[in-house]
Short mmCIF file of C-alpha atoms in Angstrom, two decimals:
data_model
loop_
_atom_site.label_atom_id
_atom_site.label_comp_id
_atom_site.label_asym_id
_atom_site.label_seq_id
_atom_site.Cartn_x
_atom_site.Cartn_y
_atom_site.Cartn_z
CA UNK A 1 16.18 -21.68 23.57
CA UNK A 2 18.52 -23.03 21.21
CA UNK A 3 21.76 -20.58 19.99
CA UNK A 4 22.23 -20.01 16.35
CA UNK A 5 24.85 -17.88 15.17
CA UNK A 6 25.18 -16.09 19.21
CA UNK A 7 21.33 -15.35 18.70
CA UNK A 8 19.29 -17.11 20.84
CA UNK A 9 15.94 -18.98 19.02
CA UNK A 10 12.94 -20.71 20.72
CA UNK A 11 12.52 -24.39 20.32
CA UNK A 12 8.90 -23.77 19.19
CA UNK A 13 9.75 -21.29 16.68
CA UNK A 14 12.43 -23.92 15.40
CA UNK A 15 10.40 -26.50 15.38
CA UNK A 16 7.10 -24.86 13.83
CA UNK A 17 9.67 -23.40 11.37
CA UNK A 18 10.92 -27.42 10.27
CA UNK A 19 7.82 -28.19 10.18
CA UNK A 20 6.94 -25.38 7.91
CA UNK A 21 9.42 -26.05 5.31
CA UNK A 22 8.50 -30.04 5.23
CA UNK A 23 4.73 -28.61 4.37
CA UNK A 24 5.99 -26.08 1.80
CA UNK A 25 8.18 -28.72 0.11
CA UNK A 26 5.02 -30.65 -0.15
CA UNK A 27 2.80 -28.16 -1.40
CA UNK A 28 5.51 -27.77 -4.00
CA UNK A 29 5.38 -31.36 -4.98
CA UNK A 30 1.44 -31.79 -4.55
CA UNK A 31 1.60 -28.62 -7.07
CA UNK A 32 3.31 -30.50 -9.66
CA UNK A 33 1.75 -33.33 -9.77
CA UNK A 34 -2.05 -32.10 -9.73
CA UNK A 35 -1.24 -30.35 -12.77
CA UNK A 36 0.74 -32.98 -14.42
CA UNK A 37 -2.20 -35.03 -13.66
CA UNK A 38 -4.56 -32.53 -15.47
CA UNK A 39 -2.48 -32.46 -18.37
CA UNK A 40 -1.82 -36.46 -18.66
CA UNK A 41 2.21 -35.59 -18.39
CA UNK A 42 4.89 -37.57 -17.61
CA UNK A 43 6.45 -37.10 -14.12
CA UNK A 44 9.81 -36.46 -14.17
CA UNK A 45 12.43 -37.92 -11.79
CA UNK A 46 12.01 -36.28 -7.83
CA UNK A 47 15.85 -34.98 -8.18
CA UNK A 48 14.73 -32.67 -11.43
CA UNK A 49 12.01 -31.31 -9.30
CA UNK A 50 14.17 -30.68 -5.76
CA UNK A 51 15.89 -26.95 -6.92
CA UNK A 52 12.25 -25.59 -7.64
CA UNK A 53 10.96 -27.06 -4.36
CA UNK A 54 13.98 -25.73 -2.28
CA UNK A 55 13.23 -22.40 -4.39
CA UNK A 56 9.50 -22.34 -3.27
CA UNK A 57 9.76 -23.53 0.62
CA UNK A 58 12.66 -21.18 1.02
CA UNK A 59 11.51 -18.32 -0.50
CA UNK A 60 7.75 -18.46 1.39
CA UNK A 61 9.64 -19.22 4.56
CA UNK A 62 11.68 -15.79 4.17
CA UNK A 63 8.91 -14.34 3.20
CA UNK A 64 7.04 -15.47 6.80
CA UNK A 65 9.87 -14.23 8.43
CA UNK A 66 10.16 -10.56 7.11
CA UNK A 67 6.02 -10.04 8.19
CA UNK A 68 6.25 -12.04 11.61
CA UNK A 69 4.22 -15.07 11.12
CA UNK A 70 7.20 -16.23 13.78
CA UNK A 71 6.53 -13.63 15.95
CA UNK A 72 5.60 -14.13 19.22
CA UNK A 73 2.05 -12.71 18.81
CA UNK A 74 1.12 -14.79 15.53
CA UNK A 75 2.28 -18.17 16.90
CA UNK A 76 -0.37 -17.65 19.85
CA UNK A 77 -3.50 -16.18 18.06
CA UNK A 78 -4.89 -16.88 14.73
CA UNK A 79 -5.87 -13.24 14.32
CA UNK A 80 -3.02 -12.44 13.80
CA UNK A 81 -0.85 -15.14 12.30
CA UNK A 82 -3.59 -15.82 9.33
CA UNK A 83 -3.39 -12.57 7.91
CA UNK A 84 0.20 -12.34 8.06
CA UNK A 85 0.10 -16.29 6.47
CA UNK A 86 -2.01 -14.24 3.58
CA UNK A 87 0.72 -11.07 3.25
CA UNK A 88 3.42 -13.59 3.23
CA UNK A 89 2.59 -15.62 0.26
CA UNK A 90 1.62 -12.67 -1.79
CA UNK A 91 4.81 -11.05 -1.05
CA UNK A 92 6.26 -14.28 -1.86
CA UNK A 93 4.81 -14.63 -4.89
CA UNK A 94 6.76 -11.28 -6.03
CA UNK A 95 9.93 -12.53 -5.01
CA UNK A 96 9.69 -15.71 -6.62
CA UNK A 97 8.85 -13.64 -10.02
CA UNK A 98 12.01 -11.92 -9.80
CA UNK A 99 13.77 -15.42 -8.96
CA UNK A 100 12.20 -16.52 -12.37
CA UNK A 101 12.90 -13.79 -14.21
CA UNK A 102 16.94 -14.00 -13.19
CA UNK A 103 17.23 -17.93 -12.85
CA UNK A 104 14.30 -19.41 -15.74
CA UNK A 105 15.55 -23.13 -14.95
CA UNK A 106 14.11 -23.24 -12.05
CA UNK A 107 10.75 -21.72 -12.94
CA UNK A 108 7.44 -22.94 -12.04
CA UNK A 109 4.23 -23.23 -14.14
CA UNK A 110 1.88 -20.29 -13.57
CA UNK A 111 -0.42 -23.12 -12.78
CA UNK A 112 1.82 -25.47 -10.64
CA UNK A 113 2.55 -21.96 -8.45
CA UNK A 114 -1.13 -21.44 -7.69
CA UNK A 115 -2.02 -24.94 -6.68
CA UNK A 116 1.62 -25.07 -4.64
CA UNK A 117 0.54 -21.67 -3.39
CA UNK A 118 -3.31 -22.28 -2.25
CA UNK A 119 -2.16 -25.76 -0.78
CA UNK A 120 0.74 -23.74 1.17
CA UNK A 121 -1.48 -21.43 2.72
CA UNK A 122 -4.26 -24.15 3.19
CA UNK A 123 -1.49 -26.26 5.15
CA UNK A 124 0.07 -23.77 7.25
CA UNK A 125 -2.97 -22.45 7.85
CA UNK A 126 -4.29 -25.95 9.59
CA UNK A 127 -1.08 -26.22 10.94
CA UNK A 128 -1.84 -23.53 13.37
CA UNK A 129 -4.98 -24.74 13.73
CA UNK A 130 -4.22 -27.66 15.28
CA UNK A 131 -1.50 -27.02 17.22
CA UNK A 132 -1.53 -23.21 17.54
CA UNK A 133 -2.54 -23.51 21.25
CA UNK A 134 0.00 -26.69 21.73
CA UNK A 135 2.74 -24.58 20.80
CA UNK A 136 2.57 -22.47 23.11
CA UNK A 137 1.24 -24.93 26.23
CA UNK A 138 3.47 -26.04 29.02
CA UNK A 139 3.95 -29.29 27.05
CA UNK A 140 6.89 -27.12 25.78
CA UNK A 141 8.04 -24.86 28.17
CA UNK A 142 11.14 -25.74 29.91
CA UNK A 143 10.95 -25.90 33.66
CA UNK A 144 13.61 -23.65 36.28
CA UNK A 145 14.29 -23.57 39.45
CA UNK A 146 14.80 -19.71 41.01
CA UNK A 147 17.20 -19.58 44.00
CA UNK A 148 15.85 -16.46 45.51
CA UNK A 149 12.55 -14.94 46.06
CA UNK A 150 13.13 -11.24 46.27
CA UNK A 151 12.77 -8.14 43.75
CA UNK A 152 14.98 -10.06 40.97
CA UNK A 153 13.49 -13.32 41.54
CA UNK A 154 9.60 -11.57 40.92
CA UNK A 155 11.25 -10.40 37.78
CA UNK A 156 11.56 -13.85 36.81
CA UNK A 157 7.78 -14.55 38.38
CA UNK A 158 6.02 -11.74 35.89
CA UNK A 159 8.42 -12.73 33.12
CA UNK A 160 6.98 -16.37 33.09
CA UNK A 161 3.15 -15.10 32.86
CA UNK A 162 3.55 -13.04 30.08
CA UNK A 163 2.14 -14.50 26.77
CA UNK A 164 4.83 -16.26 24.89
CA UNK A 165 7.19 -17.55 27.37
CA UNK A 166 9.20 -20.16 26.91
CA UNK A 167 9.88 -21.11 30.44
CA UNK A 168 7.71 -21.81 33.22
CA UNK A 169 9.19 -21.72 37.10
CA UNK A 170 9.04 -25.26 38.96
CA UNK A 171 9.55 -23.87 42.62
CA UNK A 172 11.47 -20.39 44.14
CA UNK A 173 13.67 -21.34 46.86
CA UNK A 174 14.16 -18.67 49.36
CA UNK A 175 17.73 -18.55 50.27
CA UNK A 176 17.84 -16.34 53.23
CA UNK A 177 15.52 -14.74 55.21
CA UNK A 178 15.12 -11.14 52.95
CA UNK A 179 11.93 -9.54 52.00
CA UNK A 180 9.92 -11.76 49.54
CA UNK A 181 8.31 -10.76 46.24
CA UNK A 182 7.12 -14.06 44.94
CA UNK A 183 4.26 -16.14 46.68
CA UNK A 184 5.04 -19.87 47.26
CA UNK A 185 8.68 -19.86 47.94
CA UNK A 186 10.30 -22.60 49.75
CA UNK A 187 12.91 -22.10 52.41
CA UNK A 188 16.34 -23.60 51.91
CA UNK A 189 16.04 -24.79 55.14
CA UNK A 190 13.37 -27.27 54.35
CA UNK A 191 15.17 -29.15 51.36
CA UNK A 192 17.30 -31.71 52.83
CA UNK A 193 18.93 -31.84 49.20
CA UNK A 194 18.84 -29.46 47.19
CA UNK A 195 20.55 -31.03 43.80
CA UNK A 196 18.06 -33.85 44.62
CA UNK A 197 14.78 -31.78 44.93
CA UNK A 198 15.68 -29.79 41.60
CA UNK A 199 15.74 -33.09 39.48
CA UNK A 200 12.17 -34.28 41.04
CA UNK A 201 10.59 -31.19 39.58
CA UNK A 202 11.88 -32.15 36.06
CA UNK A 203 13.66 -28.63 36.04
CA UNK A 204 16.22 -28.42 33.32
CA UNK A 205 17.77 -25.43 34.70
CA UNK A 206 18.14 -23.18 37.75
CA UNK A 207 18.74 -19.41 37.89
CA UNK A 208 20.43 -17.61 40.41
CA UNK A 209 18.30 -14.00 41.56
CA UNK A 210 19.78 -13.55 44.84
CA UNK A 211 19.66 -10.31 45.92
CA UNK A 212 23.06 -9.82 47.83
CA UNK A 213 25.51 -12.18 45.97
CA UNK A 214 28.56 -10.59 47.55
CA UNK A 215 29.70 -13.86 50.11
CA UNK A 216 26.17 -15.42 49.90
CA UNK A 217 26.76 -17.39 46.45
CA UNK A 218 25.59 -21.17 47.87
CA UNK A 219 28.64 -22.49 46.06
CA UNK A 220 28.14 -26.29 47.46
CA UNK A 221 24.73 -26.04 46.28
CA UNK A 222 25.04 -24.79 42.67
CA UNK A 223 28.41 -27.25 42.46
CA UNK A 224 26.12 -29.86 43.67
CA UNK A 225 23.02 -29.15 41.05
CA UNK A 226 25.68 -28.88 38.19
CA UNK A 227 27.12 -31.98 38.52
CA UNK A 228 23.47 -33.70 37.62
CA UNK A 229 23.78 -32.10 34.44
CA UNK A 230 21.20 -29.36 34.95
CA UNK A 231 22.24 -25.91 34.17
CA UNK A 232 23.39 -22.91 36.58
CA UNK A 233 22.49 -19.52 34.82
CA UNK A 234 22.75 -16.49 36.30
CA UNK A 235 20.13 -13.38 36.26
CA UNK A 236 21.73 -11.63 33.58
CA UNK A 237 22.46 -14.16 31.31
CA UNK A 238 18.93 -15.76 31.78
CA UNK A 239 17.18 -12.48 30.91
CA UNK A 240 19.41 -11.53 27.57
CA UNK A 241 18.73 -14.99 26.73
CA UNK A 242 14.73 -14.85 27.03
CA UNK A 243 14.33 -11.24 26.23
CA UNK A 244 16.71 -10.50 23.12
CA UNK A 245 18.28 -7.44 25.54
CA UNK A 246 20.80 -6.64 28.00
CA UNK A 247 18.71 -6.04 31.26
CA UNK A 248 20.39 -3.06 32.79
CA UNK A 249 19.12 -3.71 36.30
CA UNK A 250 21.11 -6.19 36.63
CA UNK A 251 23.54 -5.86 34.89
CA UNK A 252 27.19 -5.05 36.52
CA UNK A 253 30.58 -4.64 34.84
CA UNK A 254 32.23 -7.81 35.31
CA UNK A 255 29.14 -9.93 33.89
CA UNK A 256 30.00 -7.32 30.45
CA UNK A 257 33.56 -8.00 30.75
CA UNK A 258 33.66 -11.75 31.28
CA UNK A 259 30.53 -12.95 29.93
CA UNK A 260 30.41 -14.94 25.81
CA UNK A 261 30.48 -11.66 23.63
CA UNK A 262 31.64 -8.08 21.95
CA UNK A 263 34.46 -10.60 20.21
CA UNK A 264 37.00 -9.57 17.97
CA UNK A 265 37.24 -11.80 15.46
CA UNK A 266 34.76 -10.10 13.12
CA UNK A 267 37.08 -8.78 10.24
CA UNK A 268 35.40 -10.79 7.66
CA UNK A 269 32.14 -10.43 8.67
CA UNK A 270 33.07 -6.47 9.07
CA UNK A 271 34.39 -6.72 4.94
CA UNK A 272 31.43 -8.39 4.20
CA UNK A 273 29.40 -5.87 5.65
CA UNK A 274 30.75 -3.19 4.20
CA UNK A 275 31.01 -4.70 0.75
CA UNK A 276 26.40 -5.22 1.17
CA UNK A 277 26.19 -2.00 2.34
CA UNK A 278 27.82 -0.22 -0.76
CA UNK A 279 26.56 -2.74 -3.33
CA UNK A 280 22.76 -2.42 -1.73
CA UNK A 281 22.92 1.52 -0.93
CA UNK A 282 23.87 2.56 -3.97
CA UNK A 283 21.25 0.07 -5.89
CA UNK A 284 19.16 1.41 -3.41
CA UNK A 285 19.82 5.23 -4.41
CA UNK A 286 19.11 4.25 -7.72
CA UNK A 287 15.86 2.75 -7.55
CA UNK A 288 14.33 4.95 -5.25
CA UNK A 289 15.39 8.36 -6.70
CA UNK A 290 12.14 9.12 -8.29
CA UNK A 291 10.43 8.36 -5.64
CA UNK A 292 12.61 10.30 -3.80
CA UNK A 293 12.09 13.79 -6.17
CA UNK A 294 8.73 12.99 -6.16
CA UNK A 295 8.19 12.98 -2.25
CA UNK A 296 10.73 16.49 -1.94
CA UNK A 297 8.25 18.06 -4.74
CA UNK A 298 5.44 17.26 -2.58
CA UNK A 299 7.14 18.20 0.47
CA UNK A 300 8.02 21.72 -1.14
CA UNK A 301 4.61 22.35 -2.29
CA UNK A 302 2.67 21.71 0.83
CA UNK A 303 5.01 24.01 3.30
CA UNK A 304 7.80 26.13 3.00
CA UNK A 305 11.38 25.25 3.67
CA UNK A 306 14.14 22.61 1.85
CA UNK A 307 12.79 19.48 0.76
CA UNK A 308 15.89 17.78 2.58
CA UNK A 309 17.40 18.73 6.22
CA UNK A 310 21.05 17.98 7.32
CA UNK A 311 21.44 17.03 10.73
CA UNK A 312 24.02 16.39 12.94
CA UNK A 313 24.40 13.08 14.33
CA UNK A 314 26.55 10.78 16.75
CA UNK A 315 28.34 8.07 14.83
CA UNK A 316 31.00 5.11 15.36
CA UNK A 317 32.92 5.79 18.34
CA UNK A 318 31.08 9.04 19.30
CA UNK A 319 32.20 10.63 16.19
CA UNK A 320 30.01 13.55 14.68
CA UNK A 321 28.36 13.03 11.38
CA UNK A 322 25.87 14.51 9.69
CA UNK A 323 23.18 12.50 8.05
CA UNK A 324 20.30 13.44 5.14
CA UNK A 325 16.79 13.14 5.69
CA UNK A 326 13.28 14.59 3.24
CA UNK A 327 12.14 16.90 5.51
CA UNK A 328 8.67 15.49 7.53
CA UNK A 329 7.90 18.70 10.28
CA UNK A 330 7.95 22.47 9.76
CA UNK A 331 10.43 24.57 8.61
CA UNK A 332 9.42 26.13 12.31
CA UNK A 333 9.44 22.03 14.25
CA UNK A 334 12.34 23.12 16.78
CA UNK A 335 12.99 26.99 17.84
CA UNK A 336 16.56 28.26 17.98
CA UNK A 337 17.65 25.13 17.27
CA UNK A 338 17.12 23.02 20.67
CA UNK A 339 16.72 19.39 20.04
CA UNK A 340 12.92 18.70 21.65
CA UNK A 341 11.97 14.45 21.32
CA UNK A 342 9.72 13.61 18.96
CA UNK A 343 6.07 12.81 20.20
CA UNK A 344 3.29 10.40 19.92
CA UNK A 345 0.56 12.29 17.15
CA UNK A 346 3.45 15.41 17.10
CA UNK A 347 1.98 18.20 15.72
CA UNK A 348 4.97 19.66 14.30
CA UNK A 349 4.79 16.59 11.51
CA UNK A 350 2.81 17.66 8.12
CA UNK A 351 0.55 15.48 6.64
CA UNK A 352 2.90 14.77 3.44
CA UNK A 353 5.45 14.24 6.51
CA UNK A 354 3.07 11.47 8.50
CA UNK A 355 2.47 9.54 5.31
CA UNK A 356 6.74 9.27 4.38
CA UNK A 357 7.13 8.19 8.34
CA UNK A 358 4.78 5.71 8.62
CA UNK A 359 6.25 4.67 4.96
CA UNK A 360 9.24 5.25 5.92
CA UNK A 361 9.87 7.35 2.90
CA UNK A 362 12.00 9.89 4.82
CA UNK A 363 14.86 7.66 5.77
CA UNK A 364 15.58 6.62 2.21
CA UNK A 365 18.24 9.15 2.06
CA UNK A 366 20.20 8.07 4.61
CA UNK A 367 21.42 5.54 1.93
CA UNK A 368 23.94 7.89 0.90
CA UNK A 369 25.33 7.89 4.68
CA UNK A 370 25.14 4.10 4.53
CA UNK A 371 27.30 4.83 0.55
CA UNK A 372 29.83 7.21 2.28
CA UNK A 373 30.33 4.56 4.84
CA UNK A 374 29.35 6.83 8.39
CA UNK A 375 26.60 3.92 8.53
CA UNK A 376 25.60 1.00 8.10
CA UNK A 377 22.13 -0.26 7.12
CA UNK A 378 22.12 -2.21 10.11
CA UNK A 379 22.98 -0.78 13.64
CA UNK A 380 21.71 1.15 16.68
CA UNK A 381 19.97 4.12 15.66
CA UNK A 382 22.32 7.44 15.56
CA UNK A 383 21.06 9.89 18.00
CA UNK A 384 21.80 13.65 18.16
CA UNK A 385 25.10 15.25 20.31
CA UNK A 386 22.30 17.19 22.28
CA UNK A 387 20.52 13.62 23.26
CA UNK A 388 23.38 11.50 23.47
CA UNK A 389 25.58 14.04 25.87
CA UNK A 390 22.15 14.31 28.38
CA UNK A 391 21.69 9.88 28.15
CA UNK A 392 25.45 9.14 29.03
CA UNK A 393 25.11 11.34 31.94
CA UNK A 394 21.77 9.71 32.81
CA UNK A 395 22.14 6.00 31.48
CA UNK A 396 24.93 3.73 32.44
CA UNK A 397 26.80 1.83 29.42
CA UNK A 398 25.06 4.57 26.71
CA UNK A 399 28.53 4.89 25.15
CA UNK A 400 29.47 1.18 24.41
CA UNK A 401 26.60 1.45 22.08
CA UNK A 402 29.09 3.87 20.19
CA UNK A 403 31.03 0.69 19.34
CA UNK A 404 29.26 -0.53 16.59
CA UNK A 405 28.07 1.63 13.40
CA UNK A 406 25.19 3.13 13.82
CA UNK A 407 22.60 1.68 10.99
CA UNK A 408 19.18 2.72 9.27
CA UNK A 409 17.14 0.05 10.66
CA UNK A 410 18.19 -2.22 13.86
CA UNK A 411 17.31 -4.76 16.54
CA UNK A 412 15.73 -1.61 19.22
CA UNK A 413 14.23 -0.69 16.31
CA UNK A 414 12.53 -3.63 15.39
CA UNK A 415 11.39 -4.77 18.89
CA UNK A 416 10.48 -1.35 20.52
CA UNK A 417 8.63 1.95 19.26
CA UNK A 418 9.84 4.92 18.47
CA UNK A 419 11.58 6.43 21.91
CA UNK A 420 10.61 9.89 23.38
CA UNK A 421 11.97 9.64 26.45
CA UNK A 422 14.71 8.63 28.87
CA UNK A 423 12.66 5.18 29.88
CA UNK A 424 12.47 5.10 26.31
CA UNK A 425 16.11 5.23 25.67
CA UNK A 426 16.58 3.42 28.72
CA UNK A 427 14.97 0.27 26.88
CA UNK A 428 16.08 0.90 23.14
CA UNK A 429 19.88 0.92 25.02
CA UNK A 430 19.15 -2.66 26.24
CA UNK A 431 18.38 -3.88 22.74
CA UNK A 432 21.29 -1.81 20.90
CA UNK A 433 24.05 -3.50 23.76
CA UNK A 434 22.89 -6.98 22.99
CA UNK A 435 23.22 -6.44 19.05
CA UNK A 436 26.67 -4.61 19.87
CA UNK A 437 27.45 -8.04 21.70
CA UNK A 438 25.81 -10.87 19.89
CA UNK A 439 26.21 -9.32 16.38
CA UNK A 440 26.82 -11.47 13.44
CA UNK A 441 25.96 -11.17 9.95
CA UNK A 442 22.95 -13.96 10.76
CA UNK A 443 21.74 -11.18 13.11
CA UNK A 444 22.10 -8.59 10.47
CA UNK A 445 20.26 -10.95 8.29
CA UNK A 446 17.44 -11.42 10.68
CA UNK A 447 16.79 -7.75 11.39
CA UNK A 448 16.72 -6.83 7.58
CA UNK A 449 13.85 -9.58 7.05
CA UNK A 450 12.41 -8.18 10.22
CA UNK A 451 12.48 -4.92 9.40
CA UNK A 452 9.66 -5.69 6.63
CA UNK A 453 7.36 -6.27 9.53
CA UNK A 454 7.96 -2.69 11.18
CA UNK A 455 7.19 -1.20 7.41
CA UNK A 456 3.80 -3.59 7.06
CA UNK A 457 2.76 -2.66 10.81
CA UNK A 458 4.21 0.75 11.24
CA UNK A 459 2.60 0.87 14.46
CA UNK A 460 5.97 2.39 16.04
CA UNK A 461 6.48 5.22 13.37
CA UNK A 462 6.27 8.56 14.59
#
């Protein structure tokens, strides 16, 4: 994994992504000149040419970033990546009409843009091809050593057999004589040197998942392996670093208080925020208010009841607000008022209400919470004073995800369904504390683009 911005990024996704751009950049070029060529033109200098190649490669790689093609999922089957190669360059193809339309300079031929698109998609296409299955191969998976071999250390073991993992586990070295949940483990005993047996399995990095770390830390040992420049990382470091979340099992206070993170210095990026936010809500209002009337006119005719609901949520350091939704379920969906979760195929949702969720139609209105500044379009999701008073009780660290505005769209949301229960909240919180501690307005960035994906694939909407 390689850090950009606090966020952590696979070195295959970084790679494939350089890659990427090189290809696009030569589509763009091969484009040009093919149609030149037809026309018996005169090829202008490569520097006239670079801003409408930067303009194309960029703008398709944003694109392939909004629907996933980056995803963990599309870099290991064709299936799915080609498709999304397809949505991404006629999305791109939109967005690089309004980029012509606002900066004409830097405008392509409608015939240069088809060749540079059909060689694009032709190239990335065989790029996967040939090295789809590479990608994701040991070849570049980084190699760790595991002192322990109980319940956290198994974590670890399940972890690195899971499709898309970017580590594989050299050896498990049993440091005491606890239960064992991994097969295979070697006893400490049997290493004559440790430091030395870690750098003959070409491990890069060794993780600490010892079960009891009160006065059994091997401190000689890790001192020892750090000094041959491979790194010491303990459990809960390792897993926010390979799972985008804060793993609350084993997680304790001190790693929170001491670890990289929740730092202050964010006033400009907080101003910035802010500024996007009212500039892109209230755009945002604009645009979408007839679609808007339209949906509450439909909503109206097909049951009874206010097109819009008002509902009280928790907000920015457990502060009530109330937020504005079109209305999706009965008039009747919760009786005398008792908040009940939302459920997988709910029948309380009405068919103009399924539509508008999948769509996400309904949560256009929230723009005017994002306007009056009680959100943000980024952020964990707000939940209800009902919900939120039962999860503190039941879920450790619920209210430090109070310390960041709550947004429209957001990193639980992106990377888990819809929740409808405590397990469900349970995971959702571990997403919303690692945005609350990594954020930066890269991470913003990224879940916007993201968020595409969850519209495209709405397989989380309910």
């Amino acid at each position: 994994m390689i850090r950009v911005f606090k966020h952590y990024v696979p070195h295959t996704v970084l790679l494939l992504g350089i890659v990427d751009f090189f290809v696009l950049m030569f589509a763009a070029e091969a484009g040009w000149l093919l149609r030149i060529w037809q026309i018996g033109g005169e090829i202008d200098p490569e520097a006239a040419r670079l801003p409408h190649m930067l303009t194309f490669a960029l703008t398709l790689q944003v694109a392939m970033v909004g629907v996933g093609v980056y995803g963990a999922d599309s870099l290991h089957a064709l299936r799915v990546s080609v498709p999304r190669l397809f949505v991404s360059v006629s999305l791109a193809v939109l967005l690089l009409a309004l980029i012509f339309f606002l900066v004409p300079a830097i405008t392509f031929w409608r015939s240069n843009l088809l060749y540079a698109m059909l060689l694009a998609l032709g190239g990335l296409g065989l790029l996967r091809l040939l090295f789809g299955r590479v990608l994701g191969g040991e070849m570049f998976k980084r190699r760790i050593v595991v002192l322990g071999a109980g319940p956290r250390a198994g974590r670890l073991d399940a972890l690195a057999r899971r499709d898309g993992a970017g580590f594989a586990v050299a050896s498990f070295i049993s440091m005491n004589e606890g239960p064992r949940a991994v097969k295979g483990a070697v006893k400490r005993s049997e290493i004559a040197n440790l430091s030395e047996h870690v750098v003959q399995l070409g491990a890069t990095e060794v993780v600490l998942a010892l079960e009891e770390r009160r006065n059994a830390l091997p401190l000689a040992d890790l001192l020892r392996v750090k000094t041959t420049g491979v790194h010491v990382t303990d459990l809960s470091s390792f897993l926010e670093r390979e799972t985008g979340r804060v793993d609350l099992d084993s997680l304790n206070p001190s790693w929170l208080i001491f670890s990289d993170g929740f730092q202050g210095g964010r006033r400009l990026s907080s101003i910035g925020k802010r500024l996007f936010d009212l500039v892109v809500s209230a755009g945002l209002l604009l645009l979408s208010a007839p679609v808007i009337a339209l949906t509450a006119m439909l909503i109206k005719l097909e049951s009874p009841g206010p097109a819009f609901f008002r509902q009280k949520r928790v907000g920015l350091y457990g502060q009530p607000f109330e937020i504005i939704k079109l209305r999706s379920m009965r008039q009747d969906a919760e009786v005398g008022g008792v908040a009940v979760w939302a459920q997988k195929d709910d029948p309380r949702v009405t068919r103009i209400g399924f539509i508008i969720r999948k769509l996400r139609i309904d949560e256009l209105p929230q723009a005017w919470s994002v306007l009056r500044g009680k959100m943000s379009f980024v952020g964990p999701r707000p939940e209800r004073p009902q919900f939120v008073a039962d999860l503190e009780a039941r879920l450790p660290y619920y209210a430090e995800r109070h310390m960041v505005k709550p947004g429209i769209t957001g990193w639980a949301q992106i990377n888990y369904p819809y929740g409808a229960s405590i397990e469900d909240a349970r995971q959702k919180l571990e997403y919303d504390l690692y945005y609350a501690k990594n954020y930066t307005p890269f991470l913003d960035i990224l879940i916007l683009l993201l968020t595409m994906r969850v519209i495209l694939w709405p397989e989380g909407a309910r």
